[in-house]
């Protein structure tokens, strides 16, 4: 019996002989789509299982005070699972995946395949007010990266398969394969060429078929358009666009502020404070429990009373103004509850909370308009409110348009979808330059964009192109000692000057000492500190490649020293930098 390693090797050899690279990528894209679909199904079913036992069972059968207890219990479970079982940081799905693409060449740790599968259903099922799309992307991306590594695919293919997994997770979650492809392209800045489009299509279709196979025709949002777009309503859609645009700004700003506030505390204190805070919010506003699909579906069917039925106060929901007030409360507090869940250590995503907030605000807008004698469709405004929030918060206007168009089964609302999406995105972009997904990466200069040159420079690691075969000299060396100990033994024409602690002091160029080399009278009287000079620029160890390129351009130098915390590390040469850049560009584009 051949060993597993021998069998694996034979499979790889057979593949190289009989299947072309392109055909094999197509096969892997189908596999990755299927795996991402399975991962998404596991997340959804586990979460539904916990939700059915806790909210639909224990809370209804016993007491609404459990709305306070269950979220805290879930966060404690997640905390101890992460600390003692996983023992590594899970991070937020889309953000960590983007970071893996930009700084790790698409290498994603294997533990991320199962980390979110365990922790996200507990977080959400026990009431954490977050979504599952982020964890689904994290799981799928880790599977895509793992498959690529298993079959020794190059970096470009690895990143493509991560994009396929992302599209698969989205397609399986919403049964919206076209929007899934656009999401992968828009969020991950994939190159939408024929070579990448076919794998994305195959992965998206594979995932949605997997979802249909296991779940039948059940969908998260059950809605069919009843009311067509009326040109007379255009002014109201413009008002909704402005409203959702500024609401998206609120969403993003509140998220950043709460996250930054909790950073001051250690993880256990964040768990205590955040857990109590989310428990209080869910006790007072029970519709915030879990993801919030019930709210969305009830509002889409124009049944606001059902969306608010878990509220235990004695409130007359036949009074439309009371409904408006509580829907506004849900819209305002959904982002607070979501961010607090994250800050307390919960695992989830922001995609679904964005839709919940958008549906609430869109429905409120329609209700207010109708109170003044007009007759606009609440369902349409609910859908388009979701579009506005998606476009603004996620900075993904095309995804917002096509997702809503697909889940409604038609494109009759394309005009208001495009209008609201564009206006909301433009307003949010003006006040918030990067989305929640990308803000930290953008601040560190690690964000993948559609600018191929910048992407290549970002993927290059400065530490990998540092040359260290330079002989160091000391400031107190005489010219004679320098010639004997350094110049005669070096193959380079530049010498770094360092003190006894290896602190960088300056450089000496061979061209500068050439006139002195044959004047022996200067050997004992001239020291290194007399002839050394400051380089035209210094590269710091943490500088990005783009910044390094700029320093070479501004200084006109051919070699520049690299310093880390004042300590000399080595030199980077322009020739080595350009050579590595060219090779990386070929690796990414071919």
Coordinates of C-alpha atoms in Angstrom, one line a residue:
X1 CA 0.0 0.0 0.0
X2 CA 1.5 3.4 -1.0
X3 CA 1.6 6.0 1.7
X4 CA -0.6 9.0 1.6
X5 CA 2.3 11.2 0.7
X6 CA 3.2 9.0 -2.3
X7 CA -0.4 8.9 -3.4
X8 CA -0.6 12.7 -3.1
X9 CA 2.6 13.0 -5.2
X10 CA 1.2 10.7 -7.9
X11 CA -2.0 12.8 -8.1
X12 CA 0.0 16.0 -8.6
X13 CA 2.1 14.4 -11.3
X14 CA -0.9 13.0 -13.1
X15 CA -2.5 16.5 -12.9
X16 CA 0.5 18.2 -14.4
X17 CA 0.6 15.6 -17.3
X18 CA -3.1 15.5 -18.2
X19 CA -4.8 18.7 -17.1
X20 CA -3.9 22.2 -18.3
X21 CA -3.4 25.0 -15.7
X22 CA -6.6 26.8 -16.9
X23 CA -8.7 23.7 -16.8
X24 CA -7.4 22.9 -13.3
X25 CA -8.2 26.4 -12.0
X26 CA -11.8 25.9 -13.3
X27 CA -12.0 22.5 -11.4
X28 CA -10.7 24.1 -8.3
X29 CA -13.1 27.1 -8.5
X30 CA -16.0 24.6 -8.6
X31 CA -14.5 22.8 -5.6
X32 CA -13.9 26.0 -3.7
X33 CA -17.5 27.2 -4.4
X34 CA -18.9 23.9 -3.1
X35 CA -16.8 24.1 0.1
X36 CA -17.7 27.7 0.7
X37 CA -21.3 26.8 0.2
X38 CA -21.0 24.0 2.7
X39 CA -19.3 26.2 5.2
X40 CA -22.1 28.8 4.9
X41 CA -24.8 26.2 5.3
X42 CA -23.1 25.0 8.5
X43 CA -23.0 28.5 9.9
X44 CA -26.6 29.2 9.1
X45 CA -27.9 25.9 10.4
X46 CA -26.0 26.0 13.7
X47 CA -27.1 29.6 14.3
X48 CA -30.7 28.7 13.5
X49 CA -30.5 25.7 15.9
X50 CA -29.3 27.9 18.8
X51 CA -31.8 30.6 17.9
X52 CA -34.7 28.1 17.8
X53 CA -33.8 26.7 21.2
X54 CA -33.1 30.0 23.0
X55 CA -35.3 32.8 21.6
X56 CA -38.1 30.7 20.0
X57 CA -38.0 28.3 22.9
X58 CA -36.7 29.2 26.3
X59 CA -37.3 33.0 26.2
X60 CA -40.8 32.7 24.9
X61 CA -41.6 29.8 27.3
X62 CA -40.0 31.4 30.4
X63 CA -39.2 35.0 30.8
X64 CA -38.0 38.0 28.6
X65 CA -35.2 38.6 31.2
X66 CA -33.3 35.9 29.3
X67 CA -32.7 38.5 26.6
X68 CA -30.2 39.9 29.0
X69 CA -28.6 36.6 30.1
X70 CA -28.2 34.7 26.8
X71 CA -26.0 37.2 25.0
X72 CA -23.6 37.5 27.9
X73 CA -23.5 33.7 28.2
X74 CA -22.7 33.4 24.5
X75 CA -19.9 36.0 24.7
X76 CA -18.3 34.2 27.7
X77 CA -18.4 30.9 25.7
X78 CA -16.8 32.5 22.7
X79 CA -14.1 34.1 25.0
X80 CA -13.1 30.8 26.5
X81 CA -13.2 29.0 23.2
X82 CA -10.9 31.5 21.7
X83 CA -8.6 31.6 24.7
X84 CA -8.3 27.8 25.4
X85 CA -9.3 26.0 22.3
X86 CA -8.3 28.2 19.3
X87 CA -5.6 30.2 21.1
X88 CA -5.3 32.6 18.2
X89 CA -6.9 35.8 17.0
X90 CA -9.9 35.2 14.7
X91 CA -10.4 38.8 13.6
X92 CA -13.2 40.1 11.4
X93 CA -13.8 38.0 8.2
X94 CA -13.5 40.4 5.3
X95 CA -10.8 42.7 7.0
X96 CA -8.5 39.8 7.9
X97 CA -9.0 38.2 4.4
X98 CA -8.0 41.5 2.8
X99 CA -5.0 41.7 5.0
X100 CA -4.0 38.1 4.1
X101 CA -4.2 39.0 0.4
X102 CA -2.2 42.3 0.7
X103 CA 0.5 41.2 3.2
X104 CA 0.6 37.4 3.1
X105 CA 0.3 36.7 -0.6
X106 CA -3.0 34.9 0.0
X107 CA -1.7 32.5 2.7
X108 CA -4.5 32.1 5.3
X109 CA -3.9 30.1 8.4
X110 CA -5.8 26.8 8.5
X111 CA -7.4 27.3 11.9
X112 CA -9.5 30.0 10.3
X113 CA -11.4 27.3 8.5
X114 CA -13.1 26.2 11.7
X115 CA -12.6 29.1 14.0
X116 CA -15.6 31.1 12.7
X117 CA -17.7 28.0 12.3
X118 CA -17.5 27.4 16.0
X119 CA -17.6 30.9 17.4
X120 CA -20.0 32.8 15.1
X121 CA -23.0 30.6 15.5
X122 CA -22.6 30.9 19.3
X123 CA -22.2 34.6 19.2
X124 CA -25.3 35.2 16.9
X125 CA -27.4 32.3 18.1
X126 CA -27.1 33.4 21.7
X127 CA -28.2 36.9 20.7
X128 CA -25.1 38.8 19.6
X129 CA -26.4 41.5 17.2
X130 CA -24.0 40.7 14.4
X131 CA -24.2 38.9 11.0
X132 CA -22.9 35.7 9.5
X133 CA -21.6 37.0 6.2
X134 CA -18.2 38.0 7.5
X135 CA -17.6 34.6 9.2
X136 CA -18.8 32.9 6.0
X137 CA -16.3 34.8 4.0
X138 CA -13.5 34.0 6.5
X139 CA -14.3 30.3 6.4
X140 CA -14.6 30.2 2.6
X141 CA -11.4 32.3 2.1
X142 CA -9.4 30.0 4.4
X143 CA -10.8 27.0 2.4
X144 CA -9.9 28.6 -0.9
X145 CA -6.4 29.4 0.3
X146 CA -6.0 25.9 1.7
X147 CA -7.0 24.3 -1.6
X148 CA -4.6 26.5 -3.5
X149 CA -1.7 25.6 -1.1
X150 CA -2.6 21.9 -1.3
X151 CA -2.1 21.9 -5.1
X152 CA 0.8 24.3 -5.1
X153 CA -0.9 27.0 -7.0
X154 CA 0.9 30.3 -7.6
X155 CA 0.1 33.5 -5.8
X156 CA -2.2 34.9 -8.5
X157 CA -4.3 31.7 -8.5
X158 CA -4.3 31.6 -4.7
X159 CA -5.9 35.1 -4.6
X160 CA -8.3 34.2 -7.4
X161 CA -9.5 31.2 -5.4
X162 CA -10.0 33.3 -2.3
X163 CA -12.2 35.6 -4.5
X164 CA -14.1 32.5 -5.7
X165 CA -14.6 31.4 -2.1
X166 CA -15.9 34.9 -1.2
X167 CA -18.3 34.8 -4.1
X168 CA -19.4 31.3 -3.1
X169 CA -20.1 32.4 0.5
X170 CA -22.2 35.3 -0.7
X171 CA -24.0 33.3 -3.3
X172 CA -24.9 30.5 -0.9
X173 CA -26.0 33.0 1.8
X174 CA -28.4 35.0 -0.3
X175 CA -28.9 32.8 -3.4
X176 CA -27.8 35.7 -5.5
X177 CA -24.9 34.5 -7.7
X178 CA -24.5 37.7 -9.8
X179 CA -24.3 40.0 -6.8
X180 CA -21.9 37.5 -5.2
X181 CA -19.4 37.9 -8.1
X182 CA -19.8 41.7 -8.0
X183 CA -19.2 41.6 -4.2
X184 CA -15.9 39.7 -4.7
X185 CA -14.7 42.1 -7.4
X186 CA -15.8 45.2 -5.6
X187 CA -14.6 44.4 -2.1
X188 CA -11.4 42.4 -3.0
X189 CA -10.5 44.5 -6.1
X190 CA -10.2 41.5 -8.3
X191 CA -9.2 41.9 -11.9
X192 CA -12.4 41.3 -13.8
X193 CA -10.8 39.8 -16.9
X194 CA -11.9 36.7 -18.7
X195 CA -9.3 34.5 -16.9
X196 CA -10.8 35.5 -13.5
X197 CA -14.5 35.9 -14.5
X198 CA -15.0 32.2 -15.5
X199 CA -13.7 30.8 -12.2
X200 CA -15.9 33.3 -10.3
X201 CA -18.9 32.3 -12.2
X202 CA -18.2 28.6 -11.7
X203 CA -17.7 29.1 -7.9
X204 CA -20.8 31.2 -7.5
X205 CA -23.0 28.8 -9.4
X206 CA -21.4 25.8 -7.5
X207 CA -22.2 27.4 -4.2
X208 CA -25.8 28.4 -5.0
X209 CA -26.5 24.9 -6.4
X210 CA -25.1 23.5 -3.1
X211 CA -27.5 25.8 -1.2
X212 CA -30.5 24.8 -3.3
X213 CA -29.6 21.1 -2.9
X214 CA -29.6 21.2 0.9
X215 CA -32.1 24.0 1.6
X216 CA -34.4 23.8 -1.4
X217 CA -36.0 27.0 -2.4
X218 CA -35.9 28.6 1.1
X219 CA -34.4 32.0 0.9
X220 CA -33.4 34.5 3.6
X221 CA -35.6 37.3 2.1
X222 CA -38.9 36.2 0.7
X223 CA -40.2 39.1 -1.4
X224 CA -41.7 39.7 -4.8
X225 CA -42.3 43.2 -6.1
X226 CA -45.9 44.2 -6.1
X227 CA -45.5 47.9 -6.8
X228 CA -43.6 49.3 -9.8
X229 CA -41.4 52.3 -9.8
X230 CA -43.4 55.5 -10.2
X231 CA -41.6 58.6 -11.7
X232 CA -43.8 60.8 -9.3
X233 CA -42.0 59.2 -6.4
X234 CA -38.6 60.3 -7.6
X235 CA -38.3 63.2 -5.1
X236 CA -39.0 60.8 -2.2
X237 CA -36.3 58.4 -3.4
X238 CA -33.9 61.3 -3.5
X239 CA -34.8 62.2 0.1
X240 CA -34.3 58.5 1.1
X241 CA -30.9 58.6 -0.6
X242 CA -29.8 61.6 1.4
X243 CA -31.2 60.0 4.6
X244 CA -29.4 56.7 4.1
X245 CA -26.2 58.5 3.1
X246 CA -26.0 60.4 6.4
X247 CA -27.2 57.3 8.2
X248 CA -24.3 55.4 6.7
X249 CA -21.9 58.1 8.0
X250 CA -23.5 57.7 11.4
X251 CA -23.1 53.9 11.2
X252 CA -19.4 54.1 10.3
X253 CA -18.5 56.9 12.8
X254 CA -20.3 55.1 15.7
X255 CA -18.5 51.9 14.9
X256 CA -15.1 53.5 14.9
X257 CA -15.8 55.4 18.2
X258 CA -17.1 52.4 20.1
X259 CA -14.2 50.2 18.9
X260 CA -11.6 52.8 19.9
X261 CA -13.3 53.3 23.2
X262 CA -13.1 49.6 24.1
X263 CA -9.4 49.4 23.0
X264 CA -8.4 51.0 26.3
X265 CA -9.4 47.9 28.2
X266 CA -8.0 44.4 28.3
X267 CA -10.0 41.5 26.6
X268 CA -11.6 40.4 29.9
X269 CA -12.8 43.9 30.8
X270 CA -14.1 44.3 27.3
X271 CA -16.0 41.1 27.7
X272 CA -17.6 42.2 31.1
X273 CA -18.4 45.8 30.1
X274 CA -19.5 44.9 26.5
X275 CA -21.5 41.9 27.6
X276 CA -23.5 43.8 30.2
X277 CA -24.1 46.6 27.7
X278 CA -25.3 44.3 25.0
X279 CA -27.4 42.4 27.5
X280 CA -29.1 45.6 28.6
X281 CA -29.8 46.7 25.0
X282 CA -31.3 43.4 24.1
X283 CA -33.5 43.4 27.2
X284 CA -34.8 46.8 26.4
X285 CA -35.0 46.3 22.6
X286 CA -35.5 42.6 21.9
X287 CA -35.7 42.9 18.1
X288 CA -31.9 43.5 18.2
X289 CA -31.5 39.9 19.2
X290 CA -29.4 38.0 16.7
X291 CA -29.0 38.9 13.0
X292 CA -32.4 40.4 12.4
X293 CA -33.8 38.6 9.4
X294 CA -37.2 38.5 11.1
X295 CA -37.3 42.3 11.1
X296 CA -36.4 42.5 7.4
X297 CA -38.9 39.9 6.2
X298 CA -41.7 41.3 8.2
X299 CA -41.1 44.8 7.0
X300 CA -40.8 43.6 3.4
X301 CA -44.3 42.0 3.8
X302 CA -45.5 45.4 5.4
X303 CA -46.2 43.7 8.7
X304 CA -44.4 46.1 11.1
X305 CA -46.3 44.8 14.1
X306 CA -44.8 41.3 13.6
X307 CA -41.3 42.8 13.3
X308 CA -41.8 44.4 16.8
X309 CA -43.7 41.6 18.5
X310 CA -40.8 40.6 20.8
X311 CA -41.0 44.0 22.5
X312 CA -42.7 43.3 25.9
X313 CA -43.9 46.8 26.7
X314 CA -47.6 47.5 26.6
X315 CA -47.5 49.5 23.4
X316 CA -50.3 50.0 20.9
X317 CA -48.6 49.1 17.6
X318 CA -51.8 50.0 15.7
X319 CA -50.6 53.6 16.2
X320 CA -48.3 54.2 13.2
X321 CA -46.3 56.8 15.0
X322 CA -45.4 54.4 17.8
X323 CA -44.2 51.9 15.1
X324 CA -42.1 54.7 13.5
X325 CA -40.5 55.6 16.8
X326 CA -39.5 52.0 17.6
X327 CA -38.3 51.3 14.1
X328 CA -36.1 54.4 14.4
X329 CA -34.8 53.1 17.7
X330 CA -33.9 49.8 16.1
X331 CA -32.2 51.7 13.2
X332 CA -30.2 53.8 15.6
X333 CA -29.2 51.1 18.1
X334 CA -28.5 48.2 15.6
X335 CA -25.0 49.6 14.9
X336 CA -24.4 50.2 18.6
X337 CA -25.5 46.7 19.5
X338 CA -23.4 45.2 16.7
X339 CA -20.2 47.1 17.5
X340 CA -20.6 46.4 21.2
X341 CA -20.9 42.7 20.4
X342 CA -17.6 42.9 18.4
X343 CA -15.9 45.0 21.2
X344 CA -16.9 42.4 23.8
X345 CA -15.2 39.6 21.8
X346 CA -18.0 38.3 19.7
X347 CA -17.4 36.9 16.2
X348 CA -19.6 38.0 13.3
X349 CA -20.0 40.4 10.4
X350 CA -21.4 43.8 9.6
X351 CA -23.3 42.9 6.4
X352 CA -26.6 41.8 7.8
X353 CA -26.8 44.5 10.5
X354 CA -26.4 47.0 7.7
X355 CA -29.4 45.5 5.9
X356 CA -31.4 45.5 9.2
X357 CA -30.7 49.2 9.8
X358 CA -31.4 50.0 6.1
X359 CA -34.7 48.2 6.1
X360 CA -35.9 49.9 9.3
X361 CA -35.0 53.4 8.0
X362 CA -36.4 52.8 4.6
X363 CA -39.7 51.6 6.1
X364 CA -39.8 54.5 8.4
X365 CA -39.3 56.9 5.5
X366 CA -42.2 55.4 3.6
X367 CA -44.5 55.5 6.7
X368 CA -43.7 59.2 7.4
X369 CA -44.3 60.1 3.7
X370 CA -47.7 58.2 3.7
X371 CA -48.8 60.1 6.8
X372 CA -48.8 63.3 4.8
X373 CA -51.3 62.0 2.3
X374 CA -49.0 60.3 -0.2
X375 CA -49.1 56.7 -1.2
X376 CA -45.6 55.2 -1.7
X377 CA -44.7 51.5 -1.4
X378 CA -43.4 50.5 2.0
X379 CA -41.9 47.3 0.5
X380 CA -40.0 49.2 -2.2
X381 CA -38.7 51.8 0.3
X382 CA -37.6 49.0 2.7
X383 CA -35.6 47.4 -0.1
X384 CA -34.1 50.6 -1.3
X385 CA -33.2 51.6 2.2
X386 CA -31.2 48.4 2.5
X387 CA -29.5 49.4 -0.8
X388 CA -28.6 52.8 0.5
X389 CA -27.0 51.5 3.7
X390 CA -25.1 48.8 1.9
X391 CA -23.7 51.2 -0.7
X392 CA -22.7 53.7 2.0
X393 CA -21.4 51.5 4.9
X394 CA -19.7 48.9 2.8
X395 CA -18.6 51.3 0.0
X396 CA -20.1 48.7 -2.4
X397 CA -22.7 50.4 -4.5
X398 CA -22.8 47.8 -7.3
X399 CA -23.2 45.0 -4.8
X400 CA -26.1 46.8 -3.2
X401 CA -27.8 47.3 -6.5
X402 CA -27.5 43.8 -7.8
X403 CA -28.2 42.1 -4.5
X404 CA -31.6 43.8 -4.1
X405 CA -32.4 43.3 -7.7
X406 CA -31.7 39.6 -7.5
X407 CA -33.5 38.8 -4.3
X408 CA -36.6 40.6 -5.5
X409 CA -36.6 38.5 -8.7
X410 CA -36.7 41.4 -11.0
X411 CA -35.2 44.7 -12.1
X412 CA -38.2 47.0 -12.0
X413 CA -36.6 49.1 -9.3
X414 CA -33.3 49.6 -11.2
X415 CA -33.7 53.4 -11.5
X416 CA -34.3 54.1 -7.7
X417 CA -31.7 51.4 -6.8
X418 CA -29.0 53.1 -8.9
X419 CA -30.0 56.6 -7.7
X420 CA -30.1 55.8 -4.0
X421 CA -27.0 53.7 -4.2
X422 CA -25.0 56.4 -6.0
X423 CA -26.1 59.3 -3.8
X424 CA -25.7 57.4 -0.5
X425 CA -22.2 56.2 -1.5
X426 CA -21.1 59.7 -2.6
X427 CA -22.3 61.2 0.7
X428 CA -20.6 58.6 2.8
X429 CA -17.4 58.7 0.8
X430 CA -17.1 62.4 1.3
X431 CA -17.2 62.0 5.1
X432 CA -15.7 58.5 5.5
X433 CA -12.9 57.8 3.0
X434 CA -12.7 54.1 3.7
X435 CA -15.2 51.4 4.7
X436 CA -15.2 49.6 8.0
X437 CA -13.7 46.7 6.1
X438 CA -10.7 48.7 4.8
X439 CA -10.1 51.6 7.2
X440 CA -7.2 50.0 9.2
X441 CA -5.5 48.5 6.1
X442 CA -5.8 51.9 4.3
X443 CA -4.2 53.7 7.3
X444 CA -1.3 51.3 7.2
X445 CA -1.0 51.5 3.4
X446 CA -1.9 47.8 3.0
X447 CA -5.2 48.1 1.1
X448 CA -5.6 46.3 -2.2
X449 CA -7.1 48.5 -4.9
X450 CA -7.6 48.3 -8.6
X451 CA -4.3 50.1 -9.1
X452 CA -2.1 47.2 -10.1
X453 CA 1.2 49.1 -9.6
X454 CA 0.3 50.0 -6.0
X455 CA -0.9 46.5 -5.3
X456 CA 2.5 45.0 -6.5
X457 CA 4.5 47.5 -4.4
X458 CA 2.3 46.8 -1.4
X459 CA 2.8 43.0 -1.7
X460 CA 6.6 43.4 -1.8
X461 CA 8.3 43.1 1.6
X462 CA 11.1 45.6 2.3
X463 CA 12.8 43.1 4.6
X464 CA 13.2 40.7 1.7
X465 CA 15.2 43.1 -0.5
X466 CA 17.7 44.4 2.1
X467 CA 21.3 43.6 1.2
X468 CA 23.8 43.1 4.0
X469 CA 27.1 42.4 2.4
X470 CA 28.5 45.8 3.3
X471 CA 31.5 46.1 5.6
X472 CA 30.8 48.4 8.5
X473 CA 33.3 51.0 9.7
X474 CA 33.6 53.0 12.9
X475 CA 33.8 56.9 13.3
X476 CA 37.2 56.7 15.1
X477 CA 38.9 54.5 12.5
X478 CA 41.8 56.2 10.8
X479 CA 41.9 56.3 7.0
X480 CA 44.7 53.7 7.0
X481 CA 42.7 51.3 9.2
X482 CA 39.7 51.8 7.0
X483 CA 41.6 51.0 3.8
X484 CA 43.2 47.9 5.3
X485 CA 40.1 46.5 7.1
X486 CA 37.3 47.5 4.8
X487 CA 38.2 48.9 1.4
X488 CA 40.7 46.1 0.5
X489 CA 38.1 43.4 1.5
X490 CA 34.9 44.9 0.2
X491 CA 33.2 44.3 -3.2
X492 CA 31.0 47.3 -2.6
X493 CA 31.8 51.0 -3.1
X494 CA 29.9 52.3 -0.1
X495 CA 30.6 51.8 3.6
X496 CA 28.1 52.3 6.5
X497 CA 29.5 54.1 9.5
X498 CA 28.2 52.8 12.9
X499 CA 29.1 53.3 16.5
X500 CA 29.8 50.7 19.1
X501 CA 26.1 50.0 19.6
X502 CA 25.6 49.6 15.8
X503 CA 23.8 52.9 15.7
X504 CA 23.9 54.3 12.2
X505 CA 26.0 57.5 11.9
X506 CA 26.5 58.0 8.2
X507 CA 28.2 56.7 5.0
X508 CA 31.6 56.8 3.3
X509 CA 31.7 56.5 -0.5
X510 CA 34.7 55.0 -2.3
X511 CA 34.6 57.9 -4.7
X512 CA 35.0 60.4 -1.8
X513 CA 38.2 58.8 -0.6
X514 CA 39.8 57.9 -3.9
X515 CA 41.9 61.1 -4.0
X516 CA 43.3 60.3 -0.5
X517 CA 44.0 56.6 -0.9
X518 CA 47.6 57.1 -2.2
X519 CA 48.5 59.9 0.2
X520 CA 50.0 58.0 3.1
X521 CA 50.5 61.2 5.1
X522 CA 46.7 61.2 5.7
X523 CA 46.5 57.6 6.9
X524 CA 47.0 58.4 10.5
X525 CA 45.7 62.0 10.7
X526 CA 42.4 61.5 8.9
X527 CA 39.6 59.6 10.6
X528 CA 36.3 58.2 9.3
X529 CA 34.3 60.9 11.1
X530 CA 36.2 63.5 9.1
X531 CA 35.2 62.1 5.7
X532 CA 31.8 60.5 6.4
X533 CA 28.6 62.2 5.3
X534 CA 24.9 61.9 5.8
X535 CA 23.2 59.9 3.0
X536 CA 20.7 61.7 0.8
X537 CA 17.8 59.7 2.3
X538 CA 17.4 57.0 4.9
X539 CA 14.9 54.1 4.6
X540 CA 13.2 53.1 7.8
X541 CA 12.5 49.4 8.3
X542 CA 8.8 49.9 8.5
X543 CA 8.6 52.0 5.3
X544 CA 6.3 50.6 2.6
X545 CA 7.7 49.8 -0.8
X546 CA 5.9 52.8 -2.4
X547 CA 7.6 55.1 0.1
X548 CA 11.0 53.5 -0.6
X549 CA 10.4 54.1 -4.3
X550 CA 9.6 57.7 -3.6
X551 CA 12.8 58.2 -1.6
X552 CA 14.9 56.8 -4.4
X553 CA 13.2 59.1 -6.9
X554 CA 13.7 62.2 -4.7
X555 CA 17.2 61.5 -3.7
X556 CA 18.6 60.3 -7.0
X557 CA 20.6 57.7 -5.1
X558 CA 21.4 54.2 -6.2
X559 CA 21.9 52.7 -2.7
X560 CA 20.2 53.9 0.5
X561 CA 20.7 52.6 4.1
X562 CA 18.0 50.9 6.1
X563 CA 17.7 51.7 9.8
X564 CA 15.5 50.1 12.4
X565 CA 15.1 52.1 15.7
X566 CA 18.3 54.0 14.9
X567 CA 20.3 50.7 14.3
X568 CA 21.9 50.0 11.0
X569 CA 20.3 47.0 9.2
X570 CA 21.7 47.1 5.6
X571 CA 21.2 48.8 2.2
X572 CA 18.6 48.6 -0.5
X573 CA 19.8 49.2 -4.0
X574 CA 17.6 50.6 -6.7
X575 CA 18.5 47.8 -9.1
X576 CA 17.5 45.1 -6.6
X577 CA 14.2 47.0 -5.8
X578 CA 13.3 47.3 -9.5
X579 CA 14.2 43.7 -10.2
X580 CA 12.0 42.4 -7.4
X581 CA 9.2 44.7 -8.5
X582 CA 9.4 43.4 -12.0
X583 CA 9.3 39.7 -10.9
X584 CA 6.4 40.4 -8.5
X585 CA 4.5 42.2 -11.3
X586 CA 5.0 39.1 -13.6
X587 CA 3.8 36.8 -10.7
X588 CA 0.7 38.8 -10.2
X589 CA -0.4 39.4 -13.8
X590 CA 0.7 36.3 -15.7

